[in-house]
Structure formats: structure tokens, C-alpha cells
């Protein structure tokens, strides 16, 4: 009999009981030590209450990450994107919930110095997330000659933008921040209502098995174009409110950076990535250094010229070479830690500044909130869906497209946070926009079902693009190629940030 086949001697019940006895003994030791020495650590003097600031920060991070992912998992069971639970987790730790019900616990868990550290970590996570989003932006899939796509983007952004302008002019006492630039405030609020959350939309499409359908691909293409337009417009608005210099200097530096990025950095980066992939170990050692350091450096540059750091990270991500397996692998590795840890810290940071209580008992404040949610939803439907019907898309398909484009999610929270930091909107304005993002994102799935959508069977077949009818030829069906819809991807949706 060999040693590997020898069975250990002794009764089975005794062996199976040993781990239980060991666990009980360990718990007894831990509880006894906590009773004897724990109070002395917790009740120490000073602002930190005897707990090291680093330990307090790590404890806060553990609570934030655990709560965010628990709520995200719970809401996924109800057919909602996990990002809604993560945002709600941030809200629950802020003055809207924990700070209201148990203010001493919030002060103990999240004192001022911990909030400041979390804010810095959240900025790094936000920069990395926007870099990844820029890398996922496949503008080459969008054909500029597509009349249907152009009409959908113009309608889906233009009508909500006008609605936001009107609300901003009507309710500056509730929404306007400390910035003295009234035009920038109004433009920003209109822009905030016009965005669509590209990564959350991609996640919703995957969950509904629409990522390979013609309508899903069309919606992703429209969201991609809209994202590009939105960030470009946000750059201009931030330049108008820049405190680092004149508007002309900020705009000039921004244009110079974009030009140098397209004409110089993009070809150099393509050559560097190609060379790194040919060297042994280059893909593992050089690519992370080149890409991640480049994104952070771009973020620092745009911060210095008066814009938000995410603008630079997003810009750098758009010029990362497509089709590089090493770059895609690095992006997948970055996504794990960024979306699991750093992005929930950003949501928590936003939640600490959002106060539903701040709306108070004033009916006007709540009327503004309801008006913003209603205007954002109706304007997206009428804008995107109406434009699609004008160019020949069937009514039900157009309405489903409007429901998809109404998904705002994380992009809305990011934009709202940028506007609040810049003083363009008040704390009440931030609260209104974050709540609007939650409601409109949560409505995406139910609205699709209301318009007759049923998830297809998971057969792996690619659904045909939506049939469009030519408005100029008696409404007769025409092939989708006539309007040059983006072709469905072979394996997955072009934007796959797992939020």
C-alpha cells in the first residue's frame, strides 16, 4: 500500500468536530481580548477616539465596498443594474440616511480626515474609470452618413437639453450653485439632462440579451456619439467657468492638447504598443506603465488648465490603439479593482454630499425634483424615439429605443459631481440630479417591457437590425443597410464595462 493511498486513522465524527472546536476557541480568545483591551482602544482621547486614522480609513472602505456590492447584488435579483445599488449604498452612508438616523455613528465612521482621503481615492478611481470608458468608445463603428443615427442623437440630446435649460431658468433658487456665471449654470443643467450612461446601457443590454440585436447596437452607437458630444460640451462649459485664467487661454490650451493628442500622441502610442507587444514581457511590464501613467498624466494636465481631470483621462483613452490584445487584457485587469473598489468610493463620496433632507418641507423643492425627473424622461422619449420614428423606425421599436436612451446611471452621477465641484449647481441641485439618475435608470427595464419587449431565448443567434420604413416611398420597408446602421459585433457589445 502506497503512502498516497493510506487513509488517516481515527473516528470520523471526531475529525469533523475539530474545526468547530477550533473556531469556538478562536472566538472565545477574540471576544476575551476585545473585552479586556478593546474599550481602551476605542475610548481614547482626541478627535480620532483612540483609533489610528489609517485603520479608520480602511474600516470605512470595507463598509462602503461591502454595502455597495450587497445592494448591487440585491437589485440585480430584481432586474436592475448593479450600479443602482452601489449609488444607493453611497446615499445610505450620507446625511440622507445614516447621518439622519444615527449621526454619531456617521461621525465616528466618516470623520473629516477620512472623507478627505476617500475623496482622493475616489478621484483616482474616477480617472481610471473614464480612461477605461474612453478605451471602450468605438467611434469607428459609427458611420457619419447614417441619417437615422444622427437624427436620434440630435433629438435624444437636443430636446432634453432645452428642457433642462427651461428648468434651470425657472428654478435657480433651488438648483444654482455658488458660481457667478449664470449662463454656464444653465448650459450645464441642460447638458446634465441630455446624457445617456454608455457603460450602464451596455450592461442593461447584456442582461436583457439585446447586446447583439440590431436595436441594441443602434442604441449603443447613439450613446457613443452622445457621450462624445456631451464631454466636448462639458469641456466648453468648464472652460467658461475656469478660475485658472481667461476663457480664451483655457479653450486655446484645450484645443492644443486635443490637436497634439490626435496628431502626435496617437501614432506614437500605436508604435509604442506595437513595439511592447513584440518584446518578451513588454506587454506585462511596459503597457501598464505607458497607458495608466499616460491617463493619470493627462488628467493632471487638464486639471492644471482649468478642466476636470476626467476630461484628460477620457481623451487619452480614446487614442489607445484598438485591436491590441495586450491593451484589452490590461483594461480587463484594471476594470476589476476600479469597478469593485474605487468606483464605489466615488459613489460614497457623492452620497456624502447628497441630502434628501436638504430639500426640506418646501413644496417648491419637491415640485422641482418631480419636474426634473418627468422632463428628463419625457424629453428623452420624445426626442430619441420621435426622431427615430421620423426617419422610418416602427413605433414600438422607436419607443424601446427611447427607453434605452433614458438610461443615465453612472454618467449622470459623474457629470453631477463635476458640476457640484465647479460650483455650477448647489447641494440641492446635486441631490436632484442624482435622484433623477437613479429613477431614470431604474425605469429602463420596466419601460421596455411596457412597450412589449420580451428577452429572447439565449440561443446565441444574432437578431436582425430593426426594419426602417422609408418616409418618402409610402412607408415601404427598406433594408437596414440603406440607413447604414452599425453592424452587430461578433462576440460581445462594443462597450463592456461591467457596471
Coordinates of N, CA, C and O in Angstrom, one line a residue, residues 163 167 193 367-381 406 408 436 439-440 443:
X163 N -35.2 71.2 -22.3 CA -36.0 71.1 -21.1 C -35.1 71.5 -19.9 O -35.6 72.1 -19.0
X167 N -35.8 74.5 -17.1 CA -35.9 74.3 -15.6 C -34.9 75.1 -14.9 O -35.1 75.6 -13.8
X193 N -29.2 66.9 -18.3 CA -30.4 66.1 -18.6 C -30.3 65.4 -19.9 O -31.1 64.5 -20.2
X367 N -41.4 69.9 -5.9 CA -42.0 70.1 -7.3 C -40.9 70.1 -8.3 O -41.1 69.6 -9.4
X368 N -39.8 70.8 -8.0 CA -38.7 70.9 -8.9 C -38.1 69.5 -9.2 O -37.8 69.1 -10.3
X369 N -38.0 68.7 -8.1 CA -37.5 67.3 -8.3 C -38.4 66.5 -9.2 O -37.9 65.8 -10.1
X370 N -39.7 66.5 -8.9 CA -40.6 65.8 -9.8 C -40.6 66.3 -11.2 O -40.6 65.5 -12.2
X371 N -40.5 67.6 -11.4 CA -40.4 68.2 -12.7 C -39.2 67.8 -13.5 O -39.2 67.5 -14.7
X372 N -38.0 67.7 -12.8 CA -36.8 67.3 -13.4 C -36.8 65.9 -13.9 O -36.5 65.5 -15.0
X373 N -37.3 65.0 -13.0 CA -37.4 63.6 -13.4 C -38.4 63.4 -14.6 O -38.1 62.7 -15.5
X374 N -39.5 64.1 -14.5 CA -40.5 64.0 -15.6 C -40.0 64.5 -16.9 O -40.1 63.9 -17.9
X375 N -39.4 65.7 -16.8 CA -38.9 66.3 -18.0 C -37.8 65.5 -18.7 O -37.7 65.4 -19.9
X376 N -36.9 65.0 -17.8 CA -35.8 64.2 -18.3 C -36.3 62.9 -19.1 O -35.8 62.6 -20.1
X377 N -37.3 62.3 -18.5 CA -37.8 61.0 -19.0 C -38.6 61.3 -20.3 O -38.4 60.7 -21.4
X378 N -39.6 62.3 -20.2 CA -40.4 62.5 -21.4 C -39.6 63.1 -22.6 O -39.8 62.7 -23.7
X379 N -38.7 64.0 -22.2 CA -37.9 64.6 -23.3 C -37.0 63.6 -24.0 O -36.8 63.6 -25.2
X380 N -36.4 62.6 -23.3 CA -35.6 61.5 -23.9 C -36.5 60.7 -24.8 O -36.1 60.3 -26.0
X381 N -37.7 60.3 -24.3 CA -38.6 59.5 -25.1 C -39.0 60.3 -26.4 O -38.9 59.8 -27.5
X406 N -32.9 56.6 -22.2 CA -33.3 57.3 -21.0 C -32.4 56.8 -19.8 O -32.5 57.3 -18.7
X408 N -29.4 56.7 -17.5 CA -28.4 57.7 -17.2 C -27.3 57.2 -16.3 O -26.2 57.5 -16.5
X436 N -32.6 61.8 -9.9 CA -33.1 61.7 -11.3 C -32.3 60.5 -12.0 O -32.9 59.7 -12.8
X439 N -33.8 57.2 -10.8 CA -35.1 56.9 -11.2 C -35.1 56.5 -12.7 O -35.7 55.5 -13.1
X440 N -34.5 57.3 -13.5 CA -34.5 57.1 -15.0 C -33.8 55.8 -15.3 O -34.2 55.0 -16.2
X443 N -36.1 52.9 -14.4 CA -37.2 52.8 -15.3 C -36.9 52.1 -16.6 O -37.8 51.7 -17.4

